[in-house]
Structures are given as C-alpha cells and as structure tokens.
PDB file of C-alpha atoms in Angstrom:
ATOM      1  CA  UNK A   1     105.418 -29.580  13.886  1.00 38.00           C
ATOM      2  CA  UNK A   2     106.982 -26.256  14.749  1.00 44.00           C
ATOM      3  CA  UNK A   3     106.258 -26.809  18.445  1.00 44.00           C
ATOM      4  CA  UNK A   4     107.740 -30.306  18.453  1.00 46.00           C
ATOM      5  CA  UNK A   5     109.961 -30.880  21.480  1.00 47.00           C
ATOM      6  CA  UNK A   6     113.040 -33.069  21.539  1.00 46.00           C
ATOM      7  CA  UNK A   7     111.576 -35.657  23.884  1.00 47.00           C
ATOM      8  CA  UNK A   8     108.956 -36.359  21.178  1.00 44.00           C
ATOM      9  CA  UNK A   9     111.703 -36.778  18.577  1.00 44.00           C
ATOM     10  CA  UNK A  10     113.597 -39.150  20.870  1.00 46.00           C
ATOM     11  CA  UNK A  11     110.495 -41.301  21.344  1.00 40.00           C
ATOM     12  CA  UNK A  12     110.124 -41.532  17.556  1.00 41.00           C
ATOM     13  CA  UNK A  13     113.779 -42.509  17.178  1.00 44.00           C
ATOM     14  CA  UNK A  14     113.760 -44.917  20.143  1.00 41.00           C
ATOM     15  CA  UNK A  15     116.796 -43.148  21.601  1.00 43.00           C
ATOM     16  CA  UNK A  16     117.546 -41.220  24.765  1.00 46.00           C
ATOM     17  CA  UNK A  17     119.697 -38.199  25.454  1.00 45.00           C
ATOM     18  CA  UNK A  18     122.715 -38.584  27.734  1.00 50.00           C
ATOM     19  CA  UNK A  19     125.732 -36.493  28.700  1.00 48.00           C
ATOM     20  CA  UNK A  20     127.520 -37.178  25.403  1.00 50.00           C
ATOM     21  CA  UNK A  21     124.751 -37.619  22.820  1.00 51.00           C
ATOM     22  CA  UNK A  22     122.489 -34.768  21.707  1.00 53.00           C
ATOM     23  CA  UNK A  23     120.072 -33.833  18.942  1.00 54.00           C
ATOM     24  CA  UNK A  24     121.470 -31.459  16.309  1.00 56.00           C
ATOM     25  CA  UNK A  25     120.098 -29.628  13.277  1.00 52.00           C
ATOM     26  CA  UNK A  26     122.252 -29.428  10.145  1.00 53.00           C
ATOM     27  CA  UNK A  27     121.656 -27.350   7.024  1.00 48.00           C
ATOM     28  CA  UNK A  28     123.342 -28.276   3.746  1.00 47.00           C
ATOM     29  CA  UNK A  29     123.705 -26.198   0.580  1.00 43.00           C
ATOM     30  CA  UNK A  30     124.927 -28.069  -2.516  1.00 44.00           C
ATOM     31  CA  UNK A  31     126.005 -30.963  -0.238  1.00 48.00           C
ATOM     32  CA  UNK A  32     128.152 -28.604   1.867  1.00 52.00           C
ATOM     33  CA  UNK A  33     127.452 -28.191   5.581  1.00 52.00           C
ATOM     34  CA  UNK A  34     126.749 -24.498   6.181  1.00 51.00           C
ATOM     35  CA  UNK A  35     124.973 -24.551   9.548  1.00 57.00           C
ATOM     36  CA  UNK A  36     125.060 -26.779  12.613  1.00 66.00           C
ATOM     37  CA  UNK A  37     123.504 -26.298  16.020  1.00 69.00           C
ATOM     38  CA  UNK A  38     122.904 -28.606  18.967  1.00 75.00           C
ATOM     39  CA  UNK A  39     119.437 -28.223  20.430  1.00 74.00           C
ATOM     40  CA  UNK A  40     118.445 -27.590  24.033  1.00 73.00           C
ATOM     41  CA  UNK A  41     116.170 -30.498  25.043  1.00 70.00           C
ATOM     42  CA  UNK A  42     114.126 -28.171  27.273  1.00 73.00           C
ATOM     43  CA  UNK A  43     113.065 -25.880  24.419  1.00 74.00           C
ATOM     44  CA  UNK A  44     110.978 -26.314  21.295  1.00 74.00           C
ATOM     45  CA  UNK A  45     112.909 -26.761  18.065  1.00 71.00           C
ATOM     46  CA  UNK A  46     111.609 -23.700  16.234  1.00 72.00           C
ATOM     47  CA  UNK A  47     112.626 -21.264  18.970  1.00 74.00           C
ATOM     48  CA  UNK A  48     116.258 -22.346  18.683  1.00 72.00           C
ATOM     49  CA  UNK A  49     116.618 -21.842  14.938  1.00 72.00           C
ATOM     50  CA  UNK A  50     117.670 -18.602  13.232  1.00 69.00           C
ATOM     51  CA  UNK A  51     114.788 -16.803  11.450  1.00 71.00           C
ATOM     52  CA  UNK A  52     115.844 -17.947   7.977  1.00 65.00           C
ATOM     53  CA  UNK A  53     115.563 -21.606   9.014  1.00 67.00           C
ATOM     54  CA  UNK A  54     112.196 -21.234  10.718  1.00 70.00           C
ATOM     55  CA  UNK A  55     110.546 -20.878   7.319  1.00 69.00           C
ATOM     56  CA  UNK A  56     112.563 -23.727   5.779  1.00 66.00           C
ATOM     57  CA  UNK A  57     111.104 -27.190   6.190  1.00 62.00           C
ATOM     58  CA  UNK A  58     111.601 -30.053   6.464  1.00 65.00           C
ATOM     59  CA  UNK A  59     114.507 -29.691   8.868  1.00 64.00           C
ATOM     60  CA  UNK A  60     117.257 -32.300   8.909  1.00 67.00           C
ATOM     61  CA  UNK A  61     117.666 -33.510  12.482  1.00 69.00           C
ATOM     62  CA  UNK A  62     120.469 -35.812  13.599  1.00 72.00           C
ATOM     63  CA  UNK A  63     121.316 -37.653  16.777  1.00 73.00           C
ATOM     64  CA  UNK A  64     124.991 -36.918  17.344  1.00 79.00           C
ATOM     65  CA  UNK A  65     127.874 -36.547  19.763  1.00 85.00           C
ATOM     66  CA  UNK A  66     128.161 -33.158  21.455  1.00 85.00           C
ATOM     67  CA  UNK A  67     130.870 -33.987  24.000  1.00 88.00           C
ATOM     68  CA  UNK A  68     133.466 -36.475  22.773  1.00 92.00           C
ATOM     69  CA  UNK A  69     134.586 -38.912  25.455  1.00 91.00           C
ATOM     70  CA  UNK A  70     138.322 -38.794  26.261  1.00 92.00           C
ATOM     71  CA  UNK A  71     138.248 -42.619  26.344  1.00 92.00           C
ATOM     72  CA  UNK A  72     135.160 -43.833  24.448  1.00 90.00           C
ATOM     73  CA  UNK A  73     136.137 -47.491  24.848  1.00 87.00           C
ATOM     74  CA  UNK A  74     134.855 -47.120  28.431  1.00 86.00           C
ATOM     75  CA  UNK A  75     131.276 -46.454  27.312  1.00 87.00           C
ATOM     76  CA  UNK A  76     129.256 -49.265  28.881  1.00 85.00           C
ATOM     77  CA  UNK A  77     125.725 -48.812  27.493  1.00 85.00           C
ATOM     78  CA  UNK A  78     125.495 -50.877  24.298  1.00 89.00           C
ATOM     79  CA  UNK A  79     123.232 -48.485  22.399  1.00 85.00           C
ATOM     80  CA  UNK A  80     125.305 -45.413  23.321  1.00 85.00           C
ATOM     81  CA  UNK A  81     128.550 -47.111  22.325  1.00 91.00           C
ATOM     82  CA  UNK A  82     127.087 -48.268  18.990  1.00 89.00           C
ATOM     83  CA  UNK A  83     125.734 -44.804  18.160  1.00 87.00           C
ATOM     84  CA  UNK A  84     129.070 -43.320  19.184  1.00 90.00           C
ATOM     85  CA  UNK A  85     130.936 -45.542  16.718  1.00 93.00           C
ATOM     86  CA  UNK A  86     128.502 -44.522  13.966  1.00 91.00           C
ATOM     87  CA  UNK A  87     129.302 -40.881  14.724  1.00 90.00           C
ATOM     88  CA  UNK A  88     133.030 -41.620  14.482  1.00 94.00           C
ATOM     89  CA  UNK A  89     132.494 -43.356  11.127  1.00 94.00           C
ATOM     90  CA  UNK A  90     130.671 -40.266   9.908  1.00 90.00           C
ATOM     91  CA  UNK A  91     133.416 -37.960  11.224  1.00 92.00           C
ATOM     92  CA  UNK A  92     136.089 -39.952   9.389  1.00 95.00           C
ATOM     93  CA  UNK A  93     134.128 -40.107   6.131  1.00 92.00           C
ATOM     94  CA  UNK A  94     133.604 -36.350   6.261  1.00 87.00           C
ATOM     95  CA  UNK A  95     137.289 -35.673   6.956  1.00 90.00           C
ATOM     96  CA  UNK A  96     136.712 -34.255  10.430  1.00 91.00           C
ATOM     97  CA  UNK A  97     138.883 -37.047  11.833  1.00 95.00           C
ATOM     98  CA  UNK A  98     141.961 -37.894   9.778  1.00 94.00           C
ATOM     99  CA  UNK A  99     142.864 -41.537   9.147  1.00 95.00           C
ATOM    100  CA  UNK A 100     145.403 -43.412   7.039  1.00 96.00           C
ATOM    101  CA  UNK A 101     144.410 -46.067   4.501  1.00 96.00           C
ATOM    102  CA  UNK A 102     145.461 -49.110   6.536  1.00 96.00           C
ATOM    103  CA  UNK A 103     143.811 -47.971   9.756  1.00 97.00           C
ATOM    104  CA  UNK A 104     140.604 -47.190   7.865  1.00 97.00           C
ATOM    105  CA  UNK A 105     140.424 -50.814   6.682  1.00 96.00           C
ATOM    106  CA  UNK A 106     140.951 -52.123  10.215  1.00 96.00           C
ATOM    107  CA  UNK A 107     138.165 -49.904  11.520  1.00 97.00           C
ATOM    108  CA  UNK A 108     135.783 -51.021   8.777  1.00 96.00           C
ATOM    109  CA  UNK A 109     136.467 -54.668   9.628  1.00 96.00           C
ATOM    110  CA  UNK A 110     135.734 -53.991  13.302  1.00 97.00           C
ATOM    111  CA  UNK A 111     132.355 -52.520  12.372  1.00 95.00           C
ATOM    112  CA  UNK A 112     131.664 -55.608  10.237  1.00 95.00           C
ATOM    113  CA  UNK A 113     132.478 -57.843  13.190  1.00 96.00           C
ATOM    114  CA  UNK A 114     130.330 -55.780  15.560  1.00 95.00           C
ATOM    115  CA  UNK A 115     127.364 -55.901  13.181  1.00 94.00           C
ATOM    116  CA  UNK A 116     127.636 -59.312  11.470  1.00 93.00           C
ATOM    117  CA  UNK A 117     129.550 -61.360  13.994  1.00 94.00           C
ATOM    118  CA  UNK A 118     132.216 -63.852  12.886  1.00 95.00           C
ATOM    119  CA  UNK A 119     133.047 -64.172   9.213  1.00 91.00           C
ATOM    120  CA  UNK A 120     131.375 -67.252   7.715  1.00 92.00           C
ATOM    121  CA  UNK A 121     132.313 -68.248   4.178  1.00 87.00           C
ATOM    122  CA  UNK A 122     128.842 -69.626   3.445  1.00 87.00           C
ATOM    123  CA  UNK A 123     127.094 -66.444   4.567  1.00 87.00           C
ATOM    124  CA  UNK A 124     129.588 -63.801   3.508  1.00 89.00           C
ATOM    125  CA  UNK A 125     130.037 -64.139  -0.219  1.00 87.00           C
ATOM    126  CA  UNK A 126     132.340 -61.841  -2.235  1.00 86.00           C
ATOM    127  CA  UNK A 127     130.882 -58.348  -2.218  1.00 86.00           C
ATOM    128  CA  UNK A 128     129.144 -58.733   1.151  1.00 89.00           C
ATOM    129  CA  UNK A 129     130.792 -55.594   2.513  1.00 89.00           C
ATOM    130  CA  UNK A 130     129.031 -53.456  -0.131  1.00 88.00           C
ATOM    131  CA  UNK A 131     125.805 -53.665   1.865  1.00 87.00           C
ATOM    132  CA  UNK A 132     127.425 -51.650   4.664  1.00 87.00           C
ATOM    133  CA  UNK A 133     128.649 -48.546   2.876  1.00 89.00           C
ATOM    134  CA  UNK A 134     128.310 -46.428   6.030  1.00 87.00           C
ATOM    135  CA  UNK A 135     131.141 -48.477   7.561  1.00 91.00           C
ATOM    136  CA  UNK A 136     133.542 -47.863   4.674  1.00 94.00           C
ATOM    137  CA  UNK A 137     135.876 -45.006   5.562  1.00 94.00           C
ATOM    138  CA  UNK A 138     137.763 -44.755   2.264  1.00 93.00           C
ATOM    139  CA  UNK A 139     136.036 -43.037  -0.702  1.00 91.00           C
ATOM    140  CA  UNK A 140     135.153 -45.464  -3.502  1.00 90.00           C
ATOM    141  CA  UNK A 141     137.456 -43.798  -6.007  1.00 90.00           C
ATOM    142  CA  UNK A 142     140.412 -44.180  -3.613  1.00 92.00           C
ATOM    143  CA  UNK A 143     140.013 -47.915  -2.915  1.00 91.00           C
ATOM    144  CA  UNK A 144     142.629 -50.240  -4.373  1.00 92.00           C
ATOM    145  CA  UNK A 145     141.771 -53.459  -6.202  1.00 90.00           C
ATOM    146  CA  UNK A 146     142.441 -55.641  -3.159  1.00 92.00           C
ATOM    147  CA  UNK A 147     140.471 -53.380  -0.794  1.00 93.00           C
ATOM    148  CA  UNK A 148     137.516 -55.712  -0.241  1.00 92.00           C
ATOM    149  CA  UNK A 149     139.740 -58.792   0.119  1.00 92.00           C
ATOM    150  CA  UNK A 150     141.759 -57.061   2.817  1.00 94.00           C
ATOM    151  CA  UNK A 151     138.610 -56.005   4.676  1.00 94.00           C
ATOM    152  CA  UNK A 152     137.527 -59.651   4.600  1.00 94.00           C
ATOM    153  CA  UNK A 153     140.891 -60.803   6.011  1.00 95.00           C
ATOM    154  CA  UNK A 154     140.729 -58.256   8.817  1.00 96.00           C
ATOM    155  CA  UNK A 155     137.152 -59.360   9.515  1.00 96.00           C
ATOM    156  CA  UNK A 156     138.250 -63.005   9.710  1.00 95.00           C
ATOM    157  CA  UNK A 157     140.998 -62.073  12.162  1.00 96.00           C
ATOM    158  CA  UNK A 158     138.440 -60.683  14.621  1.00 96.00           C
ATOM    159  CA  UNK A 159     136.607 -64.003  15.002  1.00 95.00           C
ATOM    160  CA  UNK A 160     135.294 -64.420  18.530  1.00 95.00           C
ATOM    161  CA  UNK A 161     134.954 -60.705  19.227  1.00 96.00           C
ATOM    162  CA  UNK A 162     131.616 -59.719  20.739  1.00 96.00           C
ATOM    163  CA  UNK A 163     129.955 -56.510  19.487  1.00 95.00           C
ATOM    164  CA  UNK A 164     131.110 -54.763  22.661  1.00 95.00           C
ATOM    165  CA  UNK A 165     134.721 -55.879  22.125  1.00 95.00           C
ATOM    166  CA  UNK A 166     134.736 -54.866  18.452  1.00 97.00           C
ATOM    167  CA  UNK A 167     133.190 -51.464  19.153  1.00 96.00           C
ATOM    168  CA  UNK A 168     135.520 -50.956  22.102  1.00 95.00           C
ATOM    169  CA  UNK A 169     138.589 -51.601  19.953  1.00 96.00           C
ATOM    170  CA  UNK A 170     137.165 -49.321  17.252  1.00 96.00           C
ATOM    171  CA  UNK A 171     136.840 -46.516  19.805  1.00 95.00           C
ATOM    172  CA  UNK A 172     140.312 -47.173  21.211  1.00 96.00           C
ATOM    173  CA  UNK A 173     141.876 -46.855  17.751  1.00 97.00           C
ATOM    174  CA  UNK A 174     139.737 -43.857  16.764  1.00 96.00           C
ATOM    175  CA  UNK A 175     140.614 -41.777  19.811  1.00 95.00           C
ATOM    176  CA  UNK A 176     144.271 -41.908  18.790  1.00 95.00           C
ATOM    177  CA  UNK A 177     143.565 -40.401  15.370  1.00 96.00           C
ATOM    178  CA  UNK A 178     144.295 -36.793  14.507  1.00 94.00           C
ATOM    179  CA  UNK A 179     141.447 -34.366  15.200  1.00 94.00           C
ATOM    180  CA  UNK A 180     139.464 -36.878  17.275  1.00 96.00           C
ATOM    181  CA  UNK A 181     137.263 -35.224  19.874  1.00 93.00           C
ATOM    182  CA  UNK A 182     136.688 -31.817  18.315  1.00 94.00           C
ATOM    183  CA  UNK A 183     133.941 -29.725  16.799  1.00 92.00           C
ATOM    184  CA  UNK A 184     135.425 -27.578  14.029  1.00 91.00           C
ATOM    185  CA  UNK A 185     134.443 -24.256  12.543  1.00 91.00           C
ATOM    186  CA  UNK A 186     135.844 -22.254   9.640  1.00 91.00           C
ATOM    187  CA  UNK A 187     137.582 -18.966  10.503  1.00 93.00           C
ATOM    188  CA  UNK A 188     139.926 -16.421   8.901  1.00 92.00           C
ATOM    189  CA  UNK A 189     142.744 -14.179  10.088  1.00 90.00           C
ATOM    190  CA  UNK A 190     143.426 -10.525   9.239  1.00 90.00           C
ATOM    191  CA  UNK A 191     144.948 -11.569   5.894  1.00 90.00           C
ATOM    192  CA  UNK A 192     141.847 -13.631   4.998  1.00 88.00           C
ATOM    193  CA  UNK A 193     143.816 -16.881   5.288  1.00 92.00           C
ATOM    194  CA  UNK A 194     141.486 -19.730   6.246  1.00 93.00           C
ATOM    195  CA  UNK A 195     141.790 -21.925   9.339  1.00 94.00           C
ATOM    196  CA  UNK A 196     139.750 -24.270  11.477  1.00 94.00           C
ATOM    197  CA  UNK A 197     139.101 -23.606  15.148  1.00 95.00           C
ATOM    198  CA  UNK A 198     138.499 -26.878  16.990  1.00 95.00           C
ATOM    199  CA  UNK A 199     136.824 -27.098  20.412  1.00 96.00           C
ATOM    200  CA  UNK A 200     136.955 -30.313  22.430  1.00 94.00           C
ATOM    201  CA  UNK A 201     137.930 -32.042  25.647  1.00 93.00           C
ATOM    202  CA  UNK A 202     141.696 -31.225  25.397  1.00 91.00           C
ATOM    203  CA  UNK A 203     141.024 -27.506  24.810  1.00 95.00           C
ATOM    204  CA  UNK A 204     141.031 -25.372  21.670  1.00 96.00           C
ATOM    205  CA  UNK A 205     143.185 -26.064  18.627  1.00 96.00           C
ATOM    206  CA  UNK A 206     143.769 -24.049  15.478  1.00 96.00           C
ATOM    207  CA  UNK A 207     144.401 -25.948  12.238  1.00 95.00           C
ATOM    208  CA  UNK A 208     145.612 -24.688   8.895  1.00 92.00           C
ATOM    209  CA  UNK A 209     144.406 -27.354   6.476  1.00 85.00           C
ATOM    210  CA  UNK A 210     145.439 -30.566   8.290  1.00 85.00           C
ATOM    211  CA  UNK A 211     148.316 -29.016  10.249  1.00 91.00           C
ATOM    212  CA  UNK A 212     147.878 -28.063  13.915  1.00 94.00           C
ATOM    213  CA  UNK A 213     149.410 -24.623  14.526  1.00 93.00           C
ATOM    214  CA  UNK A 214     148.081 -23.797  18.022  1.00 94.00           C
ATOM    215  CA  UNK A 215     146.854 -25.789  21.005  1.00 94.00           C
ATOM    216  CA  UNK A 216     145.400 -24.022  24.027  1.00 94.00           C
ATOM    217  CA  UNK A 217     144.646 -26.323  26.947  1.00 94.00           C
ATOM    218  CA  UNK A 218     141.644 -25.318  29.026  1.00 94.00           C
ATOM    219  CA  UNK A 219     143.650 -24.423  32.182  1.00 93.00           C
ATOM    220  CA  UNK A 220     145.743 -21.975  30.135  1.00 95.00           C
ATOM    221  CA  UNK A 221     142.810 -20.154  28.538  1.00 94.00           C
ATOM    222  CA  UNK A 222     141.958 -16.913  30.314  1.00 94.00           C
ATOM    223  CA  UNK A 223     138.962 -15.766  28.277  1.00 95.00           C
ATOM    224  CA  UNK A 224     136.955 -16.684  25.185  1.00 95.00           C
ATOM    225  CA  UNK A 225     134.848 -13.945  23.641  1.00 96.00           C
ATOM    226  CA  UNK A 226     133.195 -12.725  20.462  1.00 94.00           C
ATOM    227  CA  UNK A 227     132.084  -9.353  19.135  1.00 93.00           C
ATOM    228  CA  UNK A 228     130.325  -9.050  15.823  1.00 92.00           C
ATOM    229  CA  UNK A 229     132.355 -11.329  13.500  1.00 93.00           C
ATOM    230  CA  UNK A 230     135.422 -11.483  15.747  1.00 94.00           C
ATOM    231  CA  UNK A 231     136.311 -14.478  17.888  1.00 95.00           C
ATOM    232  CA  UNK A 232     139.063 -13.967  20.494  1.00 95.00           C
ATOM    233  CA  UNK A 233     141.097 -16.293  22.681  1.00 96.00           C
ATOM    234  CA  UNK A 234     143.125 -14.875  25.584  1.00 96.00           C
ATOM    235  CA  UNK A 235     145.642 -17.315  27.011  1.00 95.00           C
ATOM    236  CA  UNK A 236     148.796 -17.844  29.038  1.00 95.00           C
ATOM    237  CA  UNK A 237     151.670 -18.719  26.666  1.00 92.00           C
ATOM    238  CA  UNK A 238     153.670 -21.889  27.356  1.00 89.00           C
ATOM    239  CA  UNK A 239     157.411 -22.476  27.180  1.00 87.00           C
ATOM    240  CA  UNK A 240     159.252 -25.206  25.266  1.00 81.00           C
ATOM    241  CA  UNK A 241     158.440 -27.706  28.035  1.00 82.00           C
ATOM    242  CA  UNK A 242     154.742 -26.872  28.001  1.00 81.00           C
ATOM    243  CA  UNK A 243     154.743 -24.887  31.239  1.00 89.00           C
ATOM    244  CA  UNK A 244     152.414 -21.844  31.191  1.00 88.00           C
ATOM    245  CA  UNK A 245     153.613 -18.368  32.109  1.00 90.00           C
ATOM    246  CA  UNK A 246     150.845 -17.159  34.428  1.00 91.00           C
ATOM    247  CA  UNK A 247     152.302 -13.643  34.464  1.00 90.00           C
ATOM    248  CA  UNK A 248     151.668 -13.093  30.759  1.00 92.00           C
ATOM    249  CA  UNK A 249     148.408 -12.966  28.805  1.00 94.00           C
ATOM    250  CA  UNK A 250     148.419 -13.090  25.007  1.00 94.00           C
ATOM    251  CA  UNK A 251     145.580 -12.919  22.511  1.00 94.00           C
ATOM    252  CA  UNK A 252     144.626 -14.315  19.116  1.00 94.00           C
ATOM    253  CA  UNK A 253     141.832 -12.878  17.003  1.00 94.00           C
ATOM    254  CA  UNK A 254     139.996 -14.503  14.114  1.00 95.00           C
ATOM    255  CA  UNK A 255     136.978 -13.713  11.971  1.00 93.00           C
ATOM    256  CA  UNK A 256     133.877 -15.776  11.287  1.00 91.00           C
ATOM    257  CA  UNK A 257     131.504 -15.386   8.351  1.00 85.00           C
ATOM    258  CA  UNK A 258     128.877 -13.396  10.265  1.00 83.00           C
ATOM    259  CA  UNK A 259     128.017 -12.485  13.848  1.00 84.00           C
ATOM    260  CA  UNK A 260     125.788 -15.564  14.408  1.00 81.00           C
ATOM    261  CA  UNK A 261     128.681 -17.791  13.285  1.00 86.00           C
ATOM    262  CA  UNK A 262     131.032 -16.131  15.781  1.00 92.00           C
ATOM    263  CA  UNK A 263     128.453 -16.658  18.508  1.00 91.00           C
ATOM    264  CA  UNK A 264     128.147 -20.367  17.634  1.00 88.00           C
ATOM    265  CA  UNK A 265     131.936 -20.826  17.836  1.00 92.00           C
ATOM    266  CA  UNK A 266     132.031 -19.011  21.173  1.00 94.00           C
ATOM    267  CA  UNK A 267     129.040 -20.890  22.606  1.00 92.00           C
ATOM    268  CA  UNK A 268     130.443 -24.261  21.606  1.00 92.00           C
ATOM    269  CA  UNK A 269     133.816 -23.406  23.163  1.00 94.00           C
ATOM    270  CA  UNK A 270     132.158 -22.290  26.413  1.00 94.00           C
ATOM    271  CA  UNK A 271     130.039 -25.451  26.561  1.00 91.00           C
ATOM    272  CA  UNK A 272     133.071 -27.676  25.974  1.00 93.00           C
ATOM    273  CA  UNK A 273     135.055 -25.792  28.628  1.00 93.00           C
ATOM    274  CA  UNK A 274     132.217 -26.003  31.157  1.00 91.00           C
ATOM    275  CA  UNK A 275     131.745 -29.728  30.562  1.00 88.00           C
ATOM    276  CA  UNK A 276     135.394 -30.824  30.637  1.00 87.00           C
ATOM    277  CA  UNK A 277     137.066 -28.444  33.077  1.00 79.00           C
TER     278      UNK A 277
END
C-alpha cells in the first residue's frame, strides 16, 4: 500500500485527474484540519508525506480542487463540473467560502435539482431533503423552522433545469461569494495576531477573521519566499486607484507554525502563480 501510485487510486475511484482536480491528503486531529497536501501524480504517495505521516495509516485521501476556475460555470465535462460543485459545498460548510443564509438555501435547492430533477409532490415527501445532508450549507442548529419548506419552494422554482444548468448556476453564484477561489493557511504576525493567507487565481490575500486586509495581484508581486518559519511577500504598492508603483518594493512578513508549514504556504503560492499568470 505504501507504494500505491495515484493512477491506481483514480482507477479505484473511477475518476481522472485534470488541470483543476487533484488528489490530496488531509490529516485531522480532534476534527480539526492540521495538515493538507496535494499529491504529485507522478510519485508514490508515501514519498510525498512527512515522516510522521508515513507511519500513520490509514491515510485519508480526497479528490479535490487544486486550481479554482475563475468562471466554473464554463466547465463542460459533466463529471468534473459535478465534482467541482461538491468541492464548493464542502468549502462553504467548512467556512472557507462565506455565504449568507438566503444564498445558502438557493444553492442547496440547485443541488437538489441537479441530483433529483424536478420537484414531484408524490416522490418528494416532507423531509426528503434530509437524505442529502452534504448539500445543506447551513449548520443544523442555525436552521430556522421554515428552512426545509423554503428549500422545497426554491427547488420547485427550478423545474425544467437540467443537471448541467443547475450546476452551472450553482457555480455562477458561488464564484461571487467571499473567499471563493482560494486555499487558506493560518499565519501570525510579529505580535502573534492570527491571520489567514489565501492563495488563488486573483493573487494573494490576507484575512483577519473574515475581513480582507491585503490583496496582492499576481502582476504586482515581486517575490514570494520562506525561511524557517517565516513567509515573505515582496510587492509593488498600489495607489488609491489600484495602479502599482513599479519604482517601489515593499515587504510583509508572517510566521507559520513550523518550517514545513511555511514551505507548504510558499509552494502553494508558487503553484497558483505559475498556473494563473
């Protein structure tokens, strides 16, 4: 099992790798994600894991999005688009993408339409949505009394939508949500205040809780580097109209938990930059 290659895993899962979808390994401790790495399909799994994980089995392996599409509604392959929407559902449920209550209900109804087809009163009795918990984007303890009834009404309103149309609209709505399109990592500043660094197709963003405090577009980034725990971004500052000053280079420095974490942040940023530049 330790020499298992990703093409073998893909055969078992009946999936294929493409430019957006990749295999990733996640490690959880007390239900909290503490490690995430996308795997190189040309290498064996074990040789890509840190030593501590090589002795820990079974590994949890996921099929996920590595490069978020700037306009995912344009994905044409049915299987890729469906898997992409599942990833977005997971991102919203895990608070990586931020969504309001009303939009979350609309998105859930679109997934119901894509999966079940048109609402039929005879087939879809009260409580039918409970069988599709992965499509529900609001935590159970936050759902209002009329939550299911409203999902049903939204589902009814999408009558006639094909799976492709429902998934396409889901993607169109999702890409307009805050924090769509990013991989996020926990970091700290010199005062030990916590932030998130987010790498994606628009560039690099820094968030403090849910508030965006910096956005560095790829053309304005001069250098990304790491040394030990430090992660640095060198960039051209922009004026009030968003125009960069190419004569000036500024720098921000943050700290990751350990050196391997800083390397993962740096590597992900470099891969995103290389793919989207």
